[in-house]
GROMACS .gro file of N, CA and C in nm:
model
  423
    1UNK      N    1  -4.926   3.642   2.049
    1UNK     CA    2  -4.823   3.744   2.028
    1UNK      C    3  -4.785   3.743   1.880
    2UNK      N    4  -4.791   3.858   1.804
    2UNK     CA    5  -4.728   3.870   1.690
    2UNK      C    6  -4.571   3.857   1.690
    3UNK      N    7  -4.505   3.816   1.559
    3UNK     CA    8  -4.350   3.832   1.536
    3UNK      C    9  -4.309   3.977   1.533
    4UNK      N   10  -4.185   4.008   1.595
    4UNK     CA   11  -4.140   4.115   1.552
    4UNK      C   12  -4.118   4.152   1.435
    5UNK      N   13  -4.144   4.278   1.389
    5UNK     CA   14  -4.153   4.289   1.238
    5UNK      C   15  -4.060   4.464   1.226
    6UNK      N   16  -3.984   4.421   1.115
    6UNK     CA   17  -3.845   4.540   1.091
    6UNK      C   18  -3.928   4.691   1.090
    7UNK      N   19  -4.021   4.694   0.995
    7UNK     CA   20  -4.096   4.796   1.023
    7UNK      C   21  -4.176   4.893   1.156
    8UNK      N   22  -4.181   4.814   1.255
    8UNK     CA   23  -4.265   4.881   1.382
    8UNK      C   24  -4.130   4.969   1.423
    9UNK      N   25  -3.983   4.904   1.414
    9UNK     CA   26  -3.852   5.003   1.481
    9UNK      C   27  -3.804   5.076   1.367
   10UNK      N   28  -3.845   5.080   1.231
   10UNK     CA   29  -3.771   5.174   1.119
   10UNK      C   30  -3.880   5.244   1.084
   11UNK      N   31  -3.874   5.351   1.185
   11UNK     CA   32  -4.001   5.459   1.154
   11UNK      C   33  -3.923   5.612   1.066
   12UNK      N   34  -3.800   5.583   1.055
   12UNK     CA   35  -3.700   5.704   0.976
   12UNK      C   36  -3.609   5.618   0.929
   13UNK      N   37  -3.460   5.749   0.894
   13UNK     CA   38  -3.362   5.643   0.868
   13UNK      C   39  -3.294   5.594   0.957
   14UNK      N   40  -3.293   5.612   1.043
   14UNK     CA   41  -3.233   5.506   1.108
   14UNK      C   42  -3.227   5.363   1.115
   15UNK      N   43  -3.209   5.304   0.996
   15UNK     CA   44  -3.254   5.185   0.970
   15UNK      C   45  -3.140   5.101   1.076
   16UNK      N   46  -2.995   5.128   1.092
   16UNK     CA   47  -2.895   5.026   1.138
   16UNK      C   48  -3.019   5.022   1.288
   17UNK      N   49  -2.991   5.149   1.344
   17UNK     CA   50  -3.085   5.111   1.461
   17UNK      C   51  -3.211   5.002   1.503
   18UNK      N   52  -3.270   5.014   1.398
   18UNK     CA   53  -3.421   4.953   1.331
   18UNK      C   54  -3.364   4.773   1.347
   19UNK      N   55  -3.262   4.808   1.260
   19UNK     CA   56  -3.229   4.670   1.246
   19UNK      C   57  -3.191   4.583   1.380
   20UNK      N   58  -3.098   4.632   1.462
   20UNK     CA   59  -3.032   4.624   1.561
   20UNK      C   60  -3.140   4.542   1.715
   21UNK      N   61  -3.286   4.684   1.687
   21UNK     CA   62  -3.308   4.666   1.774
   21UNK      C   63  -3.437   4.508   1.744
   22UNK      N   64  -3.470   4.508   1.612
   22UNK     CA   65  -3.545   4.411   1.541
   22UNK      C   66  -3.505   4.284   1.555
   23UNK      N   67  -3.369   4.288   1.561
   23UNK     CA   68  -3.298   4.130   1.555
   23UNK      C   69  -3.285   4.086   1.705
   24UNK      N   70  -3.252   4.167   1.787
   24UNK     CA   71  -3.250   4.209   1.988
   24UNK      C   72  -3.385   4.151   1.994
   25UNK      N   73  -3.532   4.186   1.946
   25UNK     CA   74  -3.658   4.137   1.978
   25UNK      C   75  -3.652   3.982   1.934
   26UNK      N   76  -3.619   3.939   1.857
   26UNK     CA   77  -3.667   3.798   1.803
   26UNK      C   78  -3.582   3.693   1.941
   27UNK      N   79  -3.508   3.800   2.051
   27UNK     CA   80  -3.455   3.737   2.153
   27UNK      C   81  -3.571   3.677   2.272
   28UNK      N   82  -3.661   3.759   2.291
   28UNK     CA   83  -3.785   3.724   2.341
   28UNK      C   84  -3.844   3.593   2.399
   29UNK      N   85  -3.854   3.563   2.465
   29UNK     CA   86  -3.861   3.360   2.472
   29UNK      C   87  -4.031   3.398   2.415
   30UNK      N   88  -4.109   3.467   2.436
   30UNK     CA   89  -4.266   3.469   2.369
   30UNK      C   90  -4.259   3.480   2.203
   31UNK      N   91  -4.161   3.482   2.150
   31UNK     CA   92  -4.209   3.484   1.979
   31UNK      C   93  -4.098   3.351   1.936
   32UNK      N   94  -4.039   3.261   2.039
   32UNK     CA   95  -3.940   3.152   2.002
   32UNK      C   96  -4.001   3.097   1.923
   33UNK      N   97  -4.134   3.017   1.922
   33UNK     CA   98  -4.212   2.908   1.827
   33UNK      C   99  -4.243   2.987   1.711
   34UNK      N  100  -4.258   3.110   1.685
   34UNK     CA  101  -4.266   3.173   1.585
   34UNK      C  102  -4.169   3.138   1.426
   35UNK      N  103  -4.054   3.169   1.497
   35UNK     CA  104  -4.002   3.144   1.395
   35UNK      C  105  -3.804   3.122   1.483
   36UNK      N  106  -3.838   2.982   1.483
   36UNK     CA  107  -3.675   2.913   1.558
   36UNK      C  108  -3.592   2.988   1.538
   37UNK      N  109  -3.566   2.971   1.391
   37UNK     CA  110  -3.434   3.040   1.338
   37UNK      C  111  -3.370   3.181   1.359
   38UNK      N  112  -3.470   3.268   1.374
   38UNK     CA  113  -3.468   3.398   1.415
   38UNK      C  114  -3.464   3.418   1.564
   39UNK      N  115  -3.526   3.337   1.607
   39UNK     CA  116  -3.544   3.330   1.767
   39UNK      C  117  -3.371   3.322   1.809
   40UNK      N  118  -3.331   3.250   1.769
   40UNK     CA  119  -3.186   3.155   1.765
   40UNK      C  120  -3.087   3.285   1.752
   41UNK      N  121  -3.101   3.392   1.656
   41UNK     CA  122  -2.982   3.477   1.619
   41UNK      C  123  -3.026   3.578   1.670
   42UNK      N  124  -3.114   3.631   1.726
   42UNK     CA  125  -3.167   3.739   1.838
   42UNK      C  126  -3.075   3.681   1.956
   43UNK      N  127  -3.076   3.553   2.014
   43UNK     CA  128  -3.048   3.525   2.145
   43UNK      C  129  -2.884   3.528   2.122
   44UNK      N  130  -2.819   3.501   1.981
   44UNK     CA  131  -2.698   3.510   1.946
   44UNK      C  132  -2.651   3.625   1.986
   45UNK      N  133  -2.719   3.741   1.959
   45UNK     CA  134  -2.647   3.839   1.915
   45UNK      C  135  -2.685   3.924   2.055
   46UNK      N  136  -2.763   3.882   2.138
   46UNK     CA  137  -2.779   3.902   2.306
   46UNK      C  138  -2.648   3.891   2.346
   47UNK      N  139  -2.661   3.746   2.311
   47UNK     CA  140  -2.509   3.637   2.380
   47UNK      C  141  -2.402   3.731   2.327
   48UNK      N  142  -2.369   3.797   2.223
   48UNK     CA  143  -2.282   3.881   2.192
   48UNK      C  144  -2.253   3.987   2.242
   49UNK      N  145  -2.329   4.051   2.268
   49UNK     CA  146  -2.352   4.183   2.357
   49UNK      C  147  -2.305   4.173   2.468
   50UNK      N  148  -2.334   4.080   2.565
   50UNK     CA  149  -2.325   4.030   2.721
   50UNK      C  150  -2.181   3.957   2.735
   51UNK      N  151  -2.119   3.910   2.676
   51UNK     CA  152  -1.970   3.889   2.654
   51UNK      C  153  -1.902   3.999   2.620
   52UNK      N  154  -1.908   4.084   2.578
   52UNK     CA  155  -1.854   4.238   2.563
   52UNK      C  156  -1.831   4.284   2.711
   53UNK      N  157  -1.953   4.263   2.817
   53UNK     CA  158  -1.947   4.273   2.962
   53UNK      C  159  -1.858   4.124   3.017
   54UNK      N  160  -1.862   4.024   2.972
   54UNK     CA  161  -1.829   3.900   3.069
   54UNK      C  162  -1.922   3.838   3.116
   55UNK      N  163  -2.028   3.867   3.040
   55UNK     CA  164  -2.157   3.849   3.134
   55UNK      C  165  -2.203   3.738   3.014
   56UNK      N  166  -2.265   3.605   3.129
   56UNK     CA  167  -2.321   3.509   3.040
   56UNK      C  168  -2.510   3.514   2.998
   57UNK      N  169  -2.540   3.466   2.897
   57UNK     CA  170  -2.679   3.496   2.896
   57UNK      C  171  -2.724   3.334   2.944
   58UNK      N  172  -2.812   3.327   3.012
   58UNK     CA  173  -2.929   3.205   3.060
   58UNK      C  174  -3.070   3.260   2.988
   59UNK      N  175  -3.166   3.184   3.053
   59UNK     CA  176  -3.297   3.189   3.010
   59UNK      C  177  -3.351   3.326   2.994
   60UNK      N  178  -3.369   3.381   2.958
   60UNK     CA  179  -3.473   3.538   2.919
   60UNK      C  180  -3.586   3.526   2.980
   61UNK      N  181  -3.623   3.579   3.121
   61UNK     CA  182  -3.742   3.577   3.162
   61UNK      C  183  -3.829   3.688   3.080
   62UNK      N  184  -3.702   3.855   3.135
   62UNK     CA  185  -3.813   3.965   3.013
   62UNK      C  186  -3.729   4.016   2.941
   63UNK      N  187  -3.757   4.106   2.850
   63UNK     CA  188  -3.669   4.150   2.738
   63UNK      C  189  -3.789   4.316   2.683
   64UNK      N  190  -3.677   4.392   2.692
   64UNK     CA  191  -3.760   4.526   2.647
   64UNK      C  192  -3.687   4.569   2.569
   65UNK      N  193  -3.705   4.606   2.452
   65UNK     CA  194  -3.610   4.626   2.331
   65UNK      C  195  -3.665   4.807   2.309
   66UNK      N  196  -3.578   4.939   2.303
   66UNK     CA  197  -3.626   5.058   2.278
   66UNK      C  198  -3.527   5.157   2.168
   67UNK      N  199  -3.553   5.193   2.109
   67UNK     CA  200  -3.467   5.290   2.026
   67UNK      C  201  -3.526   5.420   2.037
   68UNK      N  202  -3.409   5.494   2.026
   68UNK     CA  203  -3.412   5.661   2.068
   68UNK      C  204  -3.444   5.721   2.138
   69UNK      N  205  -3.424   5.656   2.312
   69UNK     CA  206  -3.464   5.674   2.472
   69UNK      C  207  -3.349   5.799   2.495
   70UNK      N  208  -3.378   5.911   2.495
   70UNK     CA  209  -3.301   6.024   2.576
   70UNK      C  210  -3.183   5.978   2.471
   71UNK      N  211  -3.156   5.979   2.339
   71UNK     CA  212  -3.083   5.997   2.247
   71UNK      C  213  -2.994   5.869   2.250
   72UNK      N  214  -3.016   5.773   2.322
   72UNK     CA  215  -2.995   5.649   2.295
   72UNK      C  216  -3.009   5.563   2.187
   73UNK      N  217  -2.892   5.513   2.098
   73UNK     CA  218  -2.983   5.468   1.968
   73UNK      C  219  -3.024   5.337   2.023
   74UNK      N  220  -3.013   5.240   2.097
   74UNK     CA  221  -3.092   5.141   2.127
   74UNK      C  222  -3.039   5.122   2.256
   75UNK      N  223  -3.161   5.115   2.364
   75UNK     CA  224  -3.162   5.064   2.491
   75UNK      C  225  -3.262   4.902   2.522
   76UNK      N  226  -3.183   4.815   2.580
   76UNK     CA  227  -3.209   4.710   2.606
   76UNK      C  228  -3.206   4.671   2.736
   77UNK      N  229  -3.337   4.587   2.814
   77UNK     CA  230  -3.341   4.543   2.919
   77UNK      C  231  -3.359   4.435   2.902
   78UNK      N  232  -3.294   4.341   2.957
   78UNK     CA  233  -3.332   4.180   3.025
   78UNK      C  234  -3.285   4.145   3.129
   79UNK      N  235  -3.402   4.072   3.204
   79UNK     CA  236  -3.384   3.963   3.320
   79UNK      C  237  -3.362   3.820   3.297
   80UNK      N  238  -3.259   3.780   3.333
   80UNK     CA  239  -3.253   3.603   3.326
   80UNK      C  240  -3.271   3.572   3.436
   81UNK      N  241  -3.276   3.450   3.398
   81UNK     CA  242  -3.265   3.315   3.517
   81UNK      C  243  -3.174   3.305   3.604
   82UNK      N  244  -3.172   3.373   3.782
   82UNK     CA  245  -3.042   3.370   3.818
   82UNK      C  246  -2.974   3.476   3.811
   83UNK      N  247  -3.026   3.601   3.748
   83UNK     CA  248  -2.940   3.730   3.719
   83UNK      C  249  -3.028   3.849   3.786
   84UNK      N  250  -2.973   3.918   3.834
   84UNK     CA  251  -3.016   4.102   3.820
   84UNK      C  252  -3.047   4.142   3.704
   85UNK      N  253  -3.137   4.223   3.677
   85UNK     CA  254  -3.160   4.326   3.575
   85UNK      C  255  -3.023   4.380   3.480
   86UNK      N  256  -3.026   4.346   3.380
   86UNK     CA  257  -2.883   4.454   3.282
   86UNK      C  258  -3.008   4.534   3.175
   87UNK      N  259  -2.919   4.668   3.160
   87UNK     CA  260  -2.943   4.736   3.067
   87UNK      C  261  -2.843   4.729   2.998
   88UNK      N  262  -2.875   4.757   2.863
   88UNK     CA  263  -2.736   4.758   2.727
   88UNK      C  264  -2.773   4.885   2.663
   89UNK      N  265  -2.676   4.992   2.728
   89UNK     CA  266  -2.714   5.087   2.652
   89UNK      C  267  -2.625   5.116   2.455
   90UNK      N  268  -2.650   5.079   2.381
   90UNK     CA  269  -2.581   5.070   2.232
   90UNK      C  270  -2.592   5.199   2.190
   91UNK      N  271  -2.443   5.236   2.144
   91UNK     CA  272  -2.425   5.348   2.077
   91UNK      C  273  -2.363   5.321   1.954
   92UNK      N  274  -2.478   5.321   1.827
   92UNK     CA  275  -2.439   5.283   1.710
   92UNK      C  276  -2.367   5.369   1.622
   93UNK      N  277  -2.312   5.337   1.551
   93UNK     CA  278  -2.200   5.420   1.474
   93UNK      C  279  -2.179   5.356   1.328
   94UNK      N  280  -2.232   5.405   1.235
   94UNK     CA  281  -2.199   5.392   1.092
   94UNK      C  282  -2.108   5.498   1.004
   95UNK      N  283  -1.960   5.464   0.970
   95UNK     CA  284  -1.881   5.543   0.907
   95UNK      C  285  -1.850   5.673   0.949
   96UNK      N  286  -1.841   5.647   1.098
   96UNK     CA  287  -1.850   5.815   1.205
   96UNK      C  288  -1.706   5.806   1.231
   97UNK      N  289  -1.657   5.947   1.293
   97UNK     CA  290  -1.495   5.949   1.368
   97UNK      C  291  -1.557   5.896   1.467
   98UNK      N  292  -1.405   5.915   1.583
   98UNK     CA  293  -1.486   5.861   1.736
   98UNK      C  294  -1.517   5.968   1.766
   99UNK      N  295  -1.673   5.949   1.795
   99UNK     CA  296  -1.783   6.028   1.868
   99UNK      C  297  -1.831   5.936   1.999
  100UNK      N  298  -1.759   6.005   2.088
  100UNK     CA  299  -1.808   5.967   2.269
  100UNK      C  300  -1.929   6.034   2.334
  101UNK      N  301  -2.025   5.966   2.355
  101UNK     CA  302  -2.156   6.049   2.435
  101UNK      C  303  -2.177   5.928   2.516
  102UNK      N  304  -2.085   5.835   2.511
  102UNK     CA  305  -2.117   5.709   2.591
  102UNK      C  306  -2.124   5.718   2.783
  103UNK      N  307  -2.087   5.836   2.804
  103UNK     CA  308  -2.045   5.831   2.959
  103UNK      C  309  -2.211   5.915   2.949
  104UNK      N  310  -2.285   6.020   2.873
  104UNK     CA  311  -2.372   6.081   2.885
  104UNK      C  312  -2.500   5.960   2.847
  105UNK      N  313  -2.484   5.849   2.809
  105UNK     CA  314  -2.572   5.757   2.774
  105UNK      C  315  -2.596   5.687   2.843
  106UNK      N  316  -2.504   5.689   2.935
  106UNK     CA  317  -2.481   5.543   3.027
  106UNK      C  318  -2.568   5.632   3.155
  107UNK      N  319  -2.565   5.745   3.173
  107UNK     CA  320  -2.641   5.847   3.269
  107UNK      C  321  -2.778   5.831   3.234
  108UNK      N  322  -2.818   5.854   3.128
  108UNK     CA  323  -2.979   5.822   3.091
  108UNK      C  324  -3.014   5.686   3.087
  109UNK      N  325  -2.922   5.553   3.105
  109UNK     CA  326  -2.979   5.445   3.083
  109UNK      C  327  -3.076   5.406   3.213
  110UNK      N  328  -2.932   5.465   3.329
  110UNK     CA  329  -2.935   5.488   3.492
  110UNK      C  330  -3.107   5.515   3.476
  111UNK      N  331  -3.103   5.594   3.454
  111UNK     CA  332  -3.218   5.722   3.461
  111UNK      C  333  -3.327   5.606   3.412
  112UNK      N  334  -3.343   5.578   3.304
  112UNK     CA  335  -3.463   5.495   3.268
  112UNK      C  336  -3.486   5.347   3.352
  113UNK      N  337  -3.395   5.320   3.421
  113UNK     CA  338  -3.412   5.192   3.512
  113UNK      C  339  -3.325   5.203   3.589
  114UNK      N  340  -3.361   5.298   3.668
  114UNK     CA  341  -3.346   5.343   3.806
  114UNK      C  342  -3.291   5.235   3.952
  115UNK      N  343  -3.381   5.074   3.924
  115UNK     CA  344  -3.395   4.961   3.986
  115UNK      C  345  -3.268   4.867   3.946
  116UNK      N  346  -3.225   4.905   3.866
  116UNK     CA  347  -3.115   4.837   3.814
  116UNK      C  348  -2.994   4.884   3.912
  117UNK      N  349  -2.881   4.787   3.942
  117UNK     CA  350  -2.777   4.838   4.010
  117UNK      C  351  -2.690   4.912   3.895
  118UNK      N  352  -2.680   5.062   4.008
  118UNK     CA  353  -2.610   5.168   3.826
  118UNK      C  354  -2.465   5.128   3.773
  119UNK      N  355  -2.400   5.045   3.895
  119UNK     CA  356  -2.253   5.035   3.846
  119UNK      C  357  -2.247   4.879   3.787
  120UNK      N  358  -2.297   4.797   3.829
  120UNK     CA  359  -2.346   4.651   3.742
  120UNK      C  360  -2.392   4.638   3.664
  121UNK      N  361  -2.518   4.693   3.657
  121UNK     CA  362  -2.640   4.681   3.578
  121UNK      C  363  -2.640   4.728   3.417
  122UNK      N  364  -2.619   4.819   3.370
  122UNK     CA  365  -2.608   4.937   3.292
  122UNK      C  366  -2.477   4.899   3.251
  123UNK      N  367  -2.456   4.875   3.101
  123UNK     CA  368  -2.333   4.817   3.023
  123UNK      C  369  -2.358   4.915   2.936
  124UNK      N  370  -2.285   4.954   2.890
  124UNK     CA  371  -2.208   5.028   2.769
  124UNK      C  372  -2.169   4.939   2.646
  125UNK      N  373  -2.227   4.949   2.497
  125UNK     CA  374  -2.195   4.889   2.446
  125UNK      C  375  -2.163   5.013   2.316
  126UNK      N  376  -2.034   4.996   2.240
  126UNK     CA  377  -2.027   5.097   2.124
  126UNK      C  378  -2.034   4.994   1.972
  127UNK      N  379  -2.115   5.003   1.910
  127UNK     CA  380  -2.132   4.884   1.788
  127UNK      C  381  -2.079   5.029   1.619
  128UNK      N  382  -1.969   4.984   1.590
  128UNK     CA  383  -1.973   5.051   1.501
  128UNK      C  384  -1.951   5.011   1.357
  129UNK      N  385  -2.002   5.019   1.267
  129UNK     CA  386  -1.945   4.923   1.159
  129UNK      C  387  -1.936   5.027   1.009
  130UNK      N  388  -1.877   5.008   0.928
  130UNK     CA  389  -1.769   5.082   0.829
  130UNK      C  390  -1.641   5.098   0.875
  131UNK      N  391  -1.580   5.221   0.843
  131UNK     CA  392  -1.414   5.227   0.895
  131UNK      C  393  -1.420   5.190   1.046
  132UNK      N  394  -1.348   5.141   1.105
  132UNK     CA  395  -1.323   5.119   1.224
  132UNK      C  396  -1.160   5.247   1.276
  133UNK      N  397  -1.222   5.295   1.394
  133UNK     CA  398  -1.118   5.363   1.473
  133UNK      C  399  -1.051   5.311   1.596
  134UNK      N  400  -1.005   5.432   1.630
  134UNK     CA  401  -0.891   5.418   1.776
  134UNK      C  402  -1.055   5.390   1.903
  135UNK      N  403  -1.051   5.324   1.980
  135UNK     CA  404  -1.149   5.263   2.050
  135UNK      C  405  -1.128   5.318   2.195
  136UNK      N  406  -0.944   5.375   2.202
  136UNK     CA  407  -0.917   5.386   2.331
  136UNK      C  408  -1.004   5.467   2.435
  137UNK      N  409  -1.090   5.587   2.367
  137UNK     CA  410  -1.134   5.690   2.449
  137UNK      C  411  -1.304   5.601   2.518
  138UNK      N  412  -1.334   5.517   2.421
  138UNK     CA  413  -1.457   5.436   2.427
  138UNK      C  414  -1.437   5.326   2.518
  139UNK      N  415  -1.363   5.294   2.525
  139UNK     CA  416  -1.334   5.189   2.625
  139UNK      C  417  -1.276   5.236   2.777
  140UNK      N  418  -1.200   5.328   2.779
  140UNK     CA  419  -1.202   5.396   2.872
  140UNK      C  420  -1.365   5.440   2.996
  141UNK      N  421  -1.431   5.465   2.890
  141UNK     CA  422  -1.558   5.492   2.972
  141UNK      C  423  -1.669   5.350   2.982
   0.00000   0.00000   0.00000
């Protein structure tokens, strides 16, 4: 198996995406011996994501890392050890007002993993970084 490499997900600008979903791959348990250190802050920043839900991360059996699924800027699947299927659907946001498409995202995540339980499974995540806003309408959904 090759390392994940920033370039295969920054095919435009969307680089935050690129990045996002680049650092999500090095979560992978197949590229761990590759390179530890990276392996280590992929699974960090999993572990970050999944506490946003309450949800703990264990072992990574699979991991499917996708950007720009039905206008999704990054959709994420993993199975652990002990767990059901989660999707993370991420709606990234650089120096935006609040822009909500999160209830319409969370519908296409459904949609792409169908097998997943839709009201468990399928997390909503809003990652936004520059000015930070009012969150209330985002959290709501």
């Amino acid at each position: 198996m090759t390392p994940p490499n920033l370039f295969h997900f920054a095919t435009s600008e969307l680089t935050q995406d690129a990045f996002l979903a680049y650092l999500l791959a090095w979560a992978h348990p197949t590229v761990a011996s590759l390179d530890p250190a990276m392996h280590r802050a992929g699974m960090e920043f999993l572990r970050l994501l999944l506490a946003r839900h309450d949800l703990s991360l264990t072992a990574v059996n699979k991991l499917e890392v996708r950007v720009q699924v039905k206008n999704i800027d990054v959709l994420v699947y993993v199975e652990m050890k002990g767990a059901n299927g989660i999707a993370l659907v991420i709606e990234d946001k650089v120096h935006a007002g609040s822009y909500n498409d999160l209830k319409k995202y969370l519908a296409s995540g459904r949609e792409e993993y169908p097998g997943v339980n839709p009201e468990e499974g399928v997390k909503g995540i809003y990652l936004r970084t520059g000015n930070q806003a009012d969150y209330a309408a985002i959290e709501k959904e």
